[in-house]
Amino acid sequence: MNADVAAAEIAVFEEVAADRESDYRHSEIAHVLDFESTASWVGTERPRGSRTTNSSGQPDLRTSVGKALALLNAFDSSASVLGVTALADAAGLPKSTAYRLLVALQSSGFVERRGTGYCVGRRMFELGNLVAACRPRNLRDVALPFLSDLYELSHETVHLATLEGAEVLYLEKLFGHNKLRVPSHIGKRFPAHCSAIGKAMLAFSDDVTVDAVIRQGLKPRTPYSIVVPGNLRRSLKRSRQYGVAYDREESAIGVACVAAPILCRGEVVAGISISGPPPNYDPVRYAGAVRKAAAGIAAKLASPI
């Protein structure tokens, strides 16, 4: 990295820090976060049953299929095994109905019994890997060698994710040597505006996408998350200019990150990132490598198989 590029990268990172302090002081934070306990905002999950199937934003409980989907949506990453009562409450179903549907789902391998509770079954795993991004020679397979290169370079946590509305969906994660408390795992969603990988993809998305994220509300995950729309737009403008986005403890305290978008024919298809614990981890140091890896993945995706 030459001196001019290095200076530009540092300047961007310092601007991110300035906006971080602005968001920290913003009065909206005081109404959302409980500063007496970090547990109130670190490691929290999406409300159960929040993934939807109909235009109203909720599974249609008037049909058996809708009820079964509501039960499957009730599983989340906060607990691998859930009892009938917990699943019924999360899905909004009578316990007897939930039990009857769980028996049917179990017989087909969509859920499995674990003691007195249930967990997602192997059939769901099989179906999940039929998603286009996970199929052989597609996004995840193409990206993995580049992710491995970034891991070998940094020995930090490396991610691959796609943008799904106002959230990122993690497709791959390589764990670093540090015991980093990153709020991510494969198959999990996370607010795009609170993460470097999300902001990197939003920076190259159209105005409709960014406006939709802002309309949904910029809810914070830490005291340093971006909650002011103007600050988010400035952050995205910088990211578009320099090709990378940064996260300075916006997703989780003790986590810094640099990310770049994967662009095919000018369209965002995914993003990659390296996360590590500050101050030992300097995300600016890896900005060029992340940009280069993202460009390499894009080139491979665009080339004939």
PDB file of C-alpha atoms in Angstrom:
ATOM      1  CA  MET A   1       0.000   0.000   0.000  1.00  0.00           C
ATOM      2  CA  ASN A   2       1.535   3.331  -1.038  1.00  0.00           C
ATOM      3  CA  ALA A   3       1.597   6.358   1.225  1.00  0.00           C
ATOM      4  CA  ASP A   4      -1.284   8.171  -0.485  1.00  0.00           C
ATOM      5  CA  VAL A   5      -3.583   5.155  -0.347  1.00  0.00           C
ATOM      6  CA  ALA A   6      -2.637   4.471   3.261  1.00  0.00           C
ATOM      7  CA  ALA A   7      -3.376   8.067   4.213  1.00  0.00           C
ATOM      8  CA  ALA A   8      -6.758   7.892   2.495  1.00  0.00           C
ATOM      9  CA  GLU A   9      -7.658   4.668   4.282  1.00  0.00           C
ATOM     10  CA  ILE A  10      -6.720   6.136   7.655  1.00  0.00           C
ATOM     11  CA  ALA A  11      -8.726   9.285   6.900  1.00  0.00           C
ATOM     12  CA  VAL A  12     -11.816   7.184   6.119  1.00  0.00           C
ATOM     13  CA  PHE A  13     -11.375   5.212   9.329  1.00  0.00           C
ATOM     14  CA  GLU A  14     -11.063   8.427  11.336  1.00  0.00           C
ATOM     15  CA  GLU A  15     -14.236   9.798   9.706  1.00  0.00           C
ATOM     16  CA  VAL A  16     -16.013   6.616  10.751  1.00  0.00           C
ATOM     17  CA  ALA A  17     -14.832   7.266  14.297  1.00  0.00           C
ATOM     18  CA  ALA A  18     -16.197  10.808  14.198  1.00  0.00           C
ATOM     19  CA  ASP A  19     -19.603   9.631  13.030  1.00  0.00           C
ATOM     20  CA  ARG A  20     -19.516   6.929  15.680  1.00  0.00           C
ATOM     21  CA  GLU A  21     -19.157   9.553  18.390  1.00  0.00           C
ATOM     22  CA  SER A  22     -21.973  11.585  16.809  1.00  0.00           C
ATOM     23  CA  ASP A  23     -24.301   8.582  16.915  1.00  0.00           C
ATOM     24  CA  TYR A  24     -23.215   7.820  20.468  1.00  0.00           C
ATOM     25  CA  ARG A  25     -24.300  11.290  21.565  1.00  0.00           C
ATOM     26  CA  HIS A  26     -27.569  11.204  19.637  1.00  0.00           C
ATOM     27  CA  SER A  27     -30.497  11.378  22.022  1.00  0.00           C
ATOM     28  CA  GLU A  28     -32.308   8.469  20.371  1.00  0.00           C
ATOM     29  CA  ILE A  29     -29.773   6.091  21.885  1.00  0.00           C
ATOM     30  CA  ALA A  30     -30.850   6.927  25.424  1.00  0.00           C
ATOM     31  CA  HIS A  31     -34.383   5.784  24.691  1.00  0.00           C
ATOM     32  CA  VAL A  32     -33.344   2.479  23.128  1.00  0.00           C
ATOM     33  CA  LEU A  33     -30.393   1.158  25.108  1.00  0.00           C
ATOM     34  CA  ASP A  34     -30.002   0.248  28.751  1.00  0.00           C
ATOM     35  CA  PHE A  35     -26.462   1.373  29.461  1.00  0.00           C
ATOM     36  CA  GLU A  36     -26.401  -0.299  32.863  1.00  0.00           C
ATOM     37  CA  SER A  37     -26.042  -3.749  31.306  1.00  0.00           C
ATOM     38  CA  THR A  38     -24.358  -4.692  28.049  1.00  0.00           C
ATOM     39  CA  ALA A  39     -26.519  -7.812  28.054  1.00  0.00           C
ATOM     40  CA  SER A  40     -29.422  -5.628  26.954  1.00  0.00           C
ATOM     41  CA  TRP A  41     -27.901  -5.136  23.506  1.00  0.00           C
ATOM     42  CA  VAL A  42     -25.097  -7.676  23.011  1.00  0.00           C
ATOM     43  CA  GLY A  43     -26.099 -11.050  21.626  1.00  0.00           C
ATOM     44  CA  THR A  44     -29.792 -10.273  21.288  1.00  0.00           C
ATOM     45  CA  GLU A  45     -31.809 -12.116  18.657  1.00  0.00           C
ATOM     46  CA  ARG A  46     -34.563 -11.340  16.238  1.00  0.00           C
ATOM     47  CA  PRO A  47     -38.034 -11.961  17.701  1.00  0.00           C
ATOM     48  CA  ARG A  48     -39.171 -15.507  17.126  1.00  0.00           C
ATOM     49  CA  GLY A  49     -41.628 -16.012  14.337  1.00  0.00           C
ATOM     50  CA  SER A  50     -40.497 -12.789  12.630  1.00  0.00           C
ATOM     51  CA  ARG A  51     -39.626 -14.436   9.313  1.00  0.00           C
ATOM     52  CA  THR A  52     -42.755 -14.265   7.227  1.00  0.00           C
ATOM     53  CA  THR A  53     -44.531 -15.840   4.325  1.00  0.00           C
ATOM     54  CA  ASN A  54     -47.456 -13.586   3.366  1.00  0.00           C
ATOM     55  CA  SER A  55     -48.017  -9.949   2.445  1.00  0.00           C
ATOM     56  CA  SER A  56     -48.998  -8.991   5.987  1.00  0.00           C
ATOM     57  CA  GLY A  57     -45.594 -10.056   7.266  1.00  0.00           C
ATOM     58  CA  GLN A  58     -46.743 -13.158   9.171  1.00  0.00           C
ATOM     59  CA  PRO A  59     -47.370 -16.810   8.249  1.00  0.00           C
ATOM     60  CA  ASP A  60     -50.990 -17.448   7.309  1.00  0.00           C
ATOM     61  CA  LEU A  61     -52.278 -19.426  10.294  1.00  0.00           C
ATOM     62  CA  ARG A  62     -55.534 -20.217   8.527  1.00  0.00           C
ATOM     63  CA  THR A  63     -53.840 -23.003   6.584  1.00  0.00           C
ATOM     64  CA  SER A  64     -51.964 -26.107   7.716  1.00  0.00           C
ATOM     65  CA  VAL A  65     -48.983 -25.102   5.598  1.00  0.00           C
ATOM     66  CA  GLY A  66     -48.922 -21.664   7.212  1.00  0.00           C
ATOM     67  CA  LYS A  67     -49.052 -23.215  10.676  1.00  0.00           C
ATOM     68  CA  ALA A  68     -46.198 -25.587   9.851  1.00  0.00           C
ATOM     69  CA  LEU A  69     -44.128 -22.699   8.472  1.00  0.00           C
ATOM     70  CA  ALA A  70     -44.827 -20.682  11.609  1.00  0.00           C
ATOM     71  CA  LEU A  71     -43.449 -23.555  13.694  1.00  0.00           C
ATOM     72  CA  LEU A  72     -40.297 -23.771  11.578  1.00  0.00           C
ATOM     73  CA  ASN A  73     -39.894 -19.986  11.794  1.00  0.00           C
ATOM     74  CA  ALA A  74     -40.119 -20.259  15.576  1.00  0.00           C
ATOM     75  CA  PHE A  75     -36.698 -21.914  15.701  1.00  0.00           C
ATOM     76  CA  ASP A  76     -33.871 -19.406  16.088  1.00  0.00           C
ATOM     77  CA  SER A  77     -30.229 -19.284  17.080  1.00  0.00           C
ATOM     78  CA  SER A  78     -30.824 -18.424  20.735  1.00  0.00           C
ATOM     79  CA  ALA A  79     -31.579 -22.071  21.591  1.00  0.00           C
ATOM     80  CA  SER A  80     -30.904 -25.196  19.555  1.00  0.00           C
ATOM     81  CA  VAL A  81     -33.648 -27.208  21.290  1.00  0.00           C
ATOM     82  CA  LEU A  82     -37.099 -25.855  22.122  1.00  0.00           C
ATOM     83  CA  GLY A  83     -40.047 -27.449  23.863  1.00  0.00           C
ATOM     84  CA  VAL A  84     -43.576 -27.730  22.484  1.00  0.00           C
ATOM     85  CA  THR A  85     -44.865 -24.908  24.685  1.00  0.00           C
ATOM     86  CA  ALA A  86     -42.109 -22.507  23.613  1.00  0.00           C
ATOM     87  CA  LEU A  87     -42.606 -23.345  19.940  1.00  0.00           C
ATOM     88  CA  ALA A  88     -46.391 -23.039  20.187  1.00  0.00           C
ATOM     89  CA  ASP A  89     -46.137 -19.647  21.905  1.00  0.00           C
ATOM     90  CA  ALA A  90     -43.604 -18.344  19.363  1.00  0.00           C
ATOM     91  CA  ALA A  91     -45.707 -19.565  16.432  1.00  0.00           C
ATOM     92  CA  GLY A  92     -48.994 -18.312  17.894  1.00  0.00           C
ATOM     93  CA  LEU A  93     -50.578 -21.780  17.854  1.00  0.00           C
ATOM     94  CA  PRO A  94     -52.475 -23.901  20.385  1.00  0.00           C
ATOM     95  CA  LYS A  95     -50.146 -26.403  22.042  1.00  0.00           C
ATOM     96  CA  SER A  96     -52.171 -29.369  20.741  1.00  0.00           C
ATOM     97  CA  THR A  97     -51.925 -28.098  17.159  1.00  0.00           C
ATOM     98  CA  ALA A  98     -48.204 -27.460  17.512  1.00  0.00           C
ATOM     99  CA  TYR A  99     -47.623 -30.972  18.841  1.00  0.00           C
ATOM    100  CA  ARG A 100     -49.599 -32.586  16.002  1.00  0.00           C
ATOM    101  CA  LEU A 101     -47.657 -30.640  13.369  1.00  0.00           C
ATOM    102  CA  LEU A 102     -44.318 -31.366  15.033  1.00  0.00           C
ATOM    103  CA  VAL A 103     -45.040 -35.086  14.875  1.00  0.00           C
ATOM    104  CA  ALA A 104     -45.723 -34.748  11.133  1.00  0.00           C
ATOM    105  CA  LEU A 105     -42.596 -32.637  10.587  1.00  0.00           C
ATOM    106  CA  GLN A 106     -40.541 -35.142  12.575  1.00  0.00           C
ATOM    107  CA  SER A 107     -41.724 -38.046  10.440  1.00  0.00           C
ATOM    108  CA  SER A 108     -40.456 -36.216   7.354  1.00  0.00           C
ATOM    109  CA  GLY A 109     -37.115 -35.265   8.891  1.00  0.00           C
ATOM    110  CA  PHE A 110     -37.772 -31.519   9.056  1.00  0.00           C
ATOM    111  CA  VAL A 111     -37.466 -31.539  12.859  1.00  0.00           C
ATOM    112  CA  GLU A 112     -35.859 -33.997  15.269  1.00  0.00           C
ATOM    113  CA  ARG A 113     -36.725 -34.934  18.834  1.00  0.00           C
ATOM    114  CA  ARG A 114     -34.134 -34.143  21.500  1.00  0.00           C
ATOM    115  CA  GLY A 115     -35.293 -35.324  24.904  1.00  0.00           C
ATOM    116  CA  THR A 116     -38.511 -33.453  25.623  1.00  0.00           C
ATOM    117  CA  GLY A 117     -37.810 -30.796  22.973  1.00  0.00           C
ATOM    118  CA  TYR A 118     -37.332 -30.411  19.241  1.00  0.00           C
ATOM    119  CA  CYS A 119     -34.594 -29.087  16.986  1.00  0.00           C
ATOM    120  CA  VAL A 120     -34.266 -28.425  13.259  1.00  0.00           C
ATOM    121  CA  GLY A 121     -33.812 -31.705  11.368  1.00  0.00           C
ATOM    122  CA  ARG A 122     -31.290 -32.897   8.828  1.00  0.00           C
ATOM    123  CA  ARG A 123     -33.755 -32.505   5.968  1.00  0.00           C
ATOM    124  CA  MET A 124     -33.701 -28.758   6.585  1.00  0.00           C
ATOM    125  CA  PHE A 125     -29.909 -28.853   6.327  1.00  0.00           C
ATOM    126  CA  GLU A 126     -30.149 -30.706   3.025  1.00  0.00           C
ATOM    127  CA  LEU A 127     -32.674 -28.255   1.617  1.00  0.00           C
ATOM    128  CA  GLY A 128     -30.688 -25.276   2.871  1.00  0.00           C
ATOM    129  CA  ASN A 129     -27.681 -26.396   0.873  1.00  0.00           C
ATOM    130  CA  LEU A 130     -29.781 -26.402  -2.285  1.00  0.00           C
ATOM    131  CA  VAL A 131     -29.956 -22.597  -2.105  1.00  0.00           C
ATOM    132  CA  ALA A 132     -28.306 -21.199  -5.219  1.00  0.00           C
ATOM    133  CA  ALA A 133     -25.450 -19.522  -3.345  1.00  0.00           C
ATOM    134  CA  CYS A 134     -24.532 -22.821  -1.652  1.00  0.00           C
ATOM    135  CA  ARG A 135     -24.640 -25.128  -4.655  1.00  0.00           C
ATOM    136  CA  PRO A 136     -21.401 -26.537  -6.137  1.00  0.00           C
ATOM    137  CA  ARG A 137     -19.357 -24.028  -8.179  1.00  0.00           C
ATOM    138  CA  ASN A 138     -21.563 -21.192  -7.024  1.00  0.00           C
ATOM    139  CA  LEU A 139     -20.953 -18.234  -4.694  1.00  0.00           C
ATOM    140  CA  ARG A 140     -19.827 -20.068  -1.551  1.00  0.00           C
ATOM    141  CA  ASP A 141     -17.586 -22.539  -3.401  1.00  0.00           C
ATOM    142  CA  VAL A 142     -16.027 -19.795  -5.527  1.00  0.00           C
ATOM    143  CA  ALA A 143     -15.455 -17.508  -2.540  1.00  0.00           C
ATOM    144  CA  LEU A 144     -13.987 -20.065  -0.134  1.00  0.00           C
ATOM    145  CA  PRO A 145     -10.390 -20.094  -1.499  1.00  0.00           C
ATOM    146  CA  PHE A 146     -10.300 -16.288  -1.294  1.00  0.00           C
ATOM    147  CA  LEU A 147     -11.711 -16.377   2.242  1.00  0.00           C
ATOM    148  CA  SER A 148      -9.017 -18.887   3.170  1.00  0.00           C
ATOM    149  CA  ASP A 149      -6.360 -16.543   1.754  1.00  0.00           C
ATOM    150  CA  LEU A 150      -7.677 -13.698   3.925  1.00  0.00           C
ATOM    151  CA  TYR A 151      -7.656 -15.950   6.958  1.00  0.00           C
ATOM    152  CA  GLU A 152      -4.059 -17.026   6.320  1.00  0.00           C
ATOM    153  CA  LEU A 153      -3.073 -13.383   5.912  1.00  0.00           C
ATOM    154  CA  SER A 154      -4.767 -12.126   9.079  1.00  0.00           C
ATOM    155  CA  HIS A 155      -5.578 -15.142  11.291  1.00  0.00           C
ATOM    156  CA  GLU A 156      -8.741 -13.218  12.117  1.00  0.00           C
ATOM    157  CA  THR A 157     -12.431 -14.019  11.597  1.00  0.00           C
ATOM    158  CA  VAL A 158     -13.514 -13.920   7.933  1.00  0.00           C
ATOM    159  CA  HIS A 159     -17.106 -13.705   6.664  1.00  0.00           C
ATOM    160  CA  LEU A 160     -19.090 -14.106   3.451  1.00  0.00           C
ATOM    161  CA  ALA A 161     -22.631 -12.705   3.434  1.00  0.00           C
ATOM    162  CA  THR A 162     -25.425 -11.561   1.153  1.00  0.00           C
ATOM    163  CA  LEU A 163     -27.804  -8.627   1.561  1.00  0.00           C
ATOM    164  CA  GLU A 164     -31.395  -9.640   2.302  1.00  0.00           C
ATOM    165  CA  GLY A 165     -33.519  -6.514   2.622  1.00  0.00           C
ATOM    166  CA  ALA A 166     -32.297  -4.588   5.654  1.00  0.00           C
ATOM    167  CA  GLU A 167     -30.207  -7.495   6.928  1.00  0.00           C
ATOM    168  CA  VAL A 168     -27.136  -9.484   6.001  1.00  0.00           C
ATOM    169  CA  LEU A 169     -27.335 -13.264   5.789  1.00  0.00           C
ATOM    170  CA  TYR A 170     -24.085 -15.050   6.660  1.00  0.00           C
ATOM    171  CA  LEU A 171     -23.149 -17.832   4.222  1.00  0.00           C
ATOM    172  CA  GLU A 172     -19.650 -18.665   5.458  1.00  0.00           C
ATOM    173  CA  LYS A 173     -17.467 -17.941   8.458  1.00  0.00           C
ATOM    174  CA  LEU A 174     -13.837 -18.826   9.152  1.00  0.00           C
ATOM    175  CA  PHE A 175     -12.920 -18.463  12.802  1.00  0.00           C
ATOM    176  CA  GLY A 176      -9.809 -16.547  13.824  1.00  0.00           C
ATOM    177  CA  HIS A 177      -7.318 -17.462  16.531  1.00  0.00           C
ATOM    178  CA  ASN A 178      -8.674 -14.776  18.835  1.00  0.00           C
ATOM    179  CA  LYS A 179     -11.685 -15.538  21.014  1.00  0.00           C
ATOM    180  CA  LEU A 180     -13.706 -12.856  19.313  1.00  0.00           C
ATOM    181  CA  ARG A 181     -17.307 -12.339  20.354  1.00  0.00           C
ATOM    182  CA  VAL A 182     -18.688 -11.704  16.877  1.00  0.00           C
ATOM    183  CA  PRO A 183     -22.520 -11.834  16.702  1.00  0.00           C
ATOM    184  CA  SER A 184     -22.518 -14.006  13.587  1.00  0.00           C
ATOM    185  CA  HIS A 185     -22.784 -17.574  12.433  1.00  0.00           C
ATOM    186  CA  ILE A 186     -23.667 -19.321   9.197  1.00  0.00           C
ATOM    187  CA  GLY A 187     -27.363 -18.924   8.480  1.00  0.00           C
ATOM    188  CA  LYS A 188     -27.844 -16.012  10.862  1.00  0.00           C
ATOM    189  CA  ARG A 189     -29.159 -12.586   9.894  1.00  0.00           C
ATOM    190  CA  PHE A 190     -27.895  -9.279  11.274  1.00  0.00           C
ATOM    191  CA  PRO A 191     -28.868  -5.606  10.734  1.00  0.00           C
ATOM    192  CA  ALA A 192     -26.979  -4.356   7.692  1.00  0.00           C
ATOM    193  CA  HIS A 193     -26.472  -0.818   9.002  1.00  0.00           C
ATOM    194  CA  CYS A 194     -24.655  -2.105  12.108  1.00  0.00           C
ATOM    195  CA  SER A 195     -22.015  -4.132  10.265  1.00  0.00           C
ATOM    196  CA  ALA A 196     -19.148  -3.370   7.911  1.00  0.00           C
ATOM    197  CA  ILE A 197     -20.199  -6.124   5.530  1.00  0.00           C
ATOM    198  CA  GLY A 198     -23.743  -4.756   5.437  1.00  0.00           C
ATOM    199  CA  LYS A 199     -22.608  -1.194   4.843  1.00  0.00           C
ATOM    200  CA  ALA A 200     -20.225  -2.326   2.105  1.00  0.00           C
ATOM    201  CA  MET A 201     -23.149  -3.881   0.235  1.00  0.00           C
ATOM    202  CA  LEU A 202     -25.538  -1.010   0.947  1.00  0.00           C
ATOM    203  CA  ALA A 203     -22.968   1.460  -0.391  1.00  0.00           C
ATOM    204  CA  PHE A 204     -23.285  -0.104  -3.836  1.00  0.00           C
ATOM    205  CA  SER A 205     -27.042  -0.698  -3.659  1.00  0.00           C
ATOM    206  CA  ASP A 206     -29.653   1.581  -5.215  1.00  0.00           C
ATOM    207  CA  ASP A 207     -31.353   4.424  -3.349  1.00  0.00           C
ATOM    208  CA  VAL A 208     -34.570   2.416  -2.992  1.00  0.00           C
ATOM    209  CA  THR A 209     -32.733  -0.239  -0.966  1.00  0.00           C
ATOM    210  CA  VAL A 210     -31.009   2.296   1.290  1.00  0.00           C
ATOM    211  CA  ASP A 211     -34.226   4.271   1.813  1.00  0.00           C
ATOM    212  CA  ALA A 212     -36.022   1.060   2.801  1.00  0.00           C
ATOM    213  CA  VAL A 213     -33.356   0.299   5.414  1.00  0.00           C
ATOM    214  CA  ILE A 214     -33.695   3.776   6.893  1.00  0.00           C
ATOM    215  CA  ARG A 215     -37.509   3.597   6.917  1.00  0.00           C
ATOM    216  CA  GLN A 216     -37.356   0.403   8.961  1.00  0.00           C
ATOM    217  CA  GLY A 217     -35.462   2.295  11.644  1.00  0.00           C
ATOM    218  CA  LEU A 218     -31.760   2.305  12.473  1.00  0.00           C
ATOM    219  CA  LYS A 219     -31.951   0.396  15.729  1.00  0.00           C
ATOM    220  CA  PRO A 220     -28.622   0.183  17.569  1.00  0.00           C
ATOM    221  CA  ARG A 221     -26.816  -2.954  18.651  1.00  0.00           C
ATOM    222  CA  THR A 222     -24.203  -1.069  20.699  1.00  0.00           C
ATOM    223  CA  PRO A 223     -23.783   2.538  21.836  1.00  0.00           C
ATOM    224  CA  TYR A 224     -21.684   3.101  18.698  1.00  0.00           C
ATOM    225  CA  SER A 225     -24.151   1.817  16.091  1.00  0.00           C
ATOM    226  CA  ILE A 226     -25.235   4.309  13.427  1.00  0.00           C
ATOM    227  CA  VAL A 227     -28.721   5.584  14.270  1.00  0.00           C
ATOM    228  CA  VAL A 228     -28.737   8.928  12.430  1.00  0.00           C
ATOM    229  CA  PRO A 229     -29.827   8.595   8.767  1.00  0.00           C
ATOM    230  CA  GLY A 230     -27.497  11.380   7.646  1.00  0.00           C
ATOM    231  CA  ASN A 231     -24.516   9.657   9.247  1.00  0.00           C
ATOM    232  CA  LEU A 232     -25.412   6.401   7.516  1.00  0.00           C
ATOM    233  CA  ARG A 233     -25.659   8.108   4.124  1.00  0.00           C
ATOM    234  CA  ARG A 234     -22.263   9.786   4.646  1.00  0.00           C
ATOM    235  CA  SER A 235     -20.753   6.467   5.692  1.00  0.00           C
ATOM    236  CA  LEU A 236     -22.117   4.748   2.587  1.00  0.00           C
ATOM    237  CA  LYS A 237     -20.844   7.561   0.347  1.00  0.00           C
ATOM    238  CA  ARG A 238     -17.331   7.125   1.762  1.00  0.00           C
ATOM    239  CA  SER A 239     -17.531   3.370   1.356  1.00  0.00           C
ATOM    240  CA  ARG A 240     -18.566   3.732  -2.274  1.00  0.00           C
ATOM    241  CA  GLN A 241     -15.665   6.127  -2.864  1.00  0.00           C
ATOM    242  CA  TYR A 242     -12.987   3.891  -1.326  1.00  0.00           C
ATOM    243  CA  GLY A 243     -14.494   0.454  -1.982  1.00  0.00           C
ATOM    244  CA  VAL A 244     -14.516  -0.646   1.656  1.00  0.00           C
ATOM    245  CA  ALA A 245     -16.616  -0.144   4.762  1.00  0.00           C
ATOM    246  CA  TYR A 246     -15.577  -0.173   8.399  1.00  0.00           C
ATOM    247  CA  ASP A 247     -17.209  -1.189  11.664  1.00  0.00           C
ATOM    248  CA  ARG A 248     -15.782   0.203  14.893  1.00  0.00           C
ATOM    249  CA  GLU A 249     -17.685  -1.628  17.626  1.00  0.00           C
ATOM    250  CA  GLU A 250     -20.998  -0.916  15.887  1.00  0.00           C
ATOM    251  CA  SER A 251     -22.018  -4.587  15.752  1.00  0.00           C
ATOM    252  CA  ALA A 252     -20.499  -5.659  19.074  1.00  0.00           C
ATOM    253  CA  ILE A 253     -18.222  -4.146  21.676  1.00  0.00           C
ATOM    254  CA  GLY A 254     -14.659  -5.343  21.193  1.00  0.00           C
ATOM    255  CA  VAL A 255     -15.050  -5.963  17.449  1.00  0.00           C
ATOM    256  CA  ALA A 256     -13.601  -3.970  14.534  1.00  0.00           C
ATOM    257  CA  CYS A 257     -14.088  -4.922  10.902  1.00  0.00           C
ATOM    258  CA  VAL A 258     -13.307  -4.029   7.296  1.00  0.00           C
ATOM    259  CA  ALA A 259     -15.465  -5.267   4.410  1.00  0.00           C
ATOM    260  CA  ALA A 260     -15.787  -4.989   0.643  1.00  0.00           C
ATOM    261  CA  PRO A 261     -18.637  -5.772  -1.750  1.00  0.00           C
ATOM    262  CA  ILE A 262     -18.542  -8.445  -4.448  1.00  0.00           C
ATOM    263  CA  LEU A 263     -19.781  -6.740  -7.616  1.00  0.00           C
ATOM    264  CA  CYS A 264     -20.804  -8.554 -10.778  1.00  0.00           C
ATOM    265  CA  ARG A 265     -21.637  -6.314 -13.732  1.00  0.00           C
ATOM    266  CA  GLY A 266     -22.068  -3.446 -11.297  1.00  0.00           C
ATOM    267  CA  GLU A 267     -24.567  -5.318  -9.111  1.00  0.00           C
ATOM    268  CA  VAL A 268     -23.946  -6.310  -5.499  1.00  0.00           C
ATOM    269  CA  VAL A 269     -24.061 -10.091  -5.115  1.00  0.00           C
ATOM    270  CA  ALA A 270     -22.392 -10.460  -1.699  1.00  0.00           C
ATOM    271  CA  GLY A 271     -19.750  -9.060   0.631  1.00  0.00           C
ATOM    272  CA  ILE A 272     -16.669 -10.308   2.492  1.00  0.00           C
ATOM    273  CA  SER A 273     -15.031  -9.046   5.667  1.00  0.00           C
ATOM    274  CA  ILE A 274     -12.279  -9.526   8.232  1.00  0.00           C
ATOM    275  CA  SER A 275     -13.129  -8.916  11.904  1.00  0.00           C
ATOM    276  CA  GLY A 276     -10.775  -8.687  14.865  1.00  0.00           C
ATOM    277  CA  PRO A 277     -10.380  -7.261  18.371  1.00  0.00           C
ATOM    278  CA  PRO A 278      -9.118  -3.666  18.638  1.00  0.00           C
ATOM    279  CA  PRO A 279      -6.647  -2.189  19.307  1.00  0.00           C
ATOM    280  CA  ASN A 280      -4.391  -5.083  18.264  1.00  0.00           C
ATOM    281  CA  TYR A 281      -6.381  -5.601  15.077  1.00  0.00           C
ATOM    282  CA  ASP A 282      -6.134  -2.706  12.617  1.00  0.00           C
ATOM    283  CA  PRO A 283      -8.816  -3.053   9.901  1.00  0.00           C
ATOM    284  CA  VAL A 284      -7.153  -0.386   7.733  1.00  0.00           C
ATOM    285  CA  ARG A 285      -4.177  -2.716   7.295  1.00  0.00           C
ATOM    286  CA  TYR A 286      -6.342  -5.293   5.507  1.00  0.00           C
ATOM    287  CA  ALA A 287      -8.494  -2.960   3.391  1.00  0.00           C
ATOM    288  CA  GLY A 288      -6.494  -3.554   0.225  1.00  0.00           C
ATOM    289  CA  ALA A 289      -6.482  -7.328   0.675  1.00  0.00           C
ATOM    290  CA  VAL A 290     -10.237  -7.445   1.223  1.00  0.00           C
ATOM    291  CA  ARG A 291     -10.863  -5.303  -1.869  1.00  0.00           C
ATOM    292  CA  LYS A 292      -8.577  -7.515  -3.952  1.00  0.00           C
ATOM    293  CA  ALA A 293     -10.252 -10.708  -2.715  1.00  0.00           C
ATOM    294  CA  ALA A 294     -13.730  -9.327  -3.463  1.00  0.00           C
ATOM    295  CA  ALA A 295     -12.621  -8.419  -6.994  1.00  0.00           C
ATOM    296  CA  GLY A 296     -11.133 -11.887  -7.452  1.00  0.00           C
ATOM    297  CA  ILE A 297     -14.381 -13.578  -6.410  1.00  0.00           C
ATOM    298  CA  ALA A 298     -16.340 -11.344  -8.775  1.00  0.00           C
ATOM    299  CA  ALA A 299     -14.024 -12.224 -11.661  1.00  0.00           C
ATOM    300  CA  LYS A 300     -14.387 -15.947 -10.975  1.00  0.00           C
ATOM    301  CA  LEU A 301     -18.179 -15.660 -10.792  1.00  0.00           C
ATOM    302  CA  ALA A 302     -18.255 -13.796 -14.094  1.00  0.00           C
ATOM    303  CA  SER A 303     -16.013 -16.267 -15.919  1.00  0.00           C
ATOM    304  CA  PRO A 304     -17.401 -19.324 -17.755  1.00  0.00           C
ATOM    305  CA  ILE A 305     -17.358 -22.504 -15.677  1.00  0.00           C
TER     306      ILE A 305
END
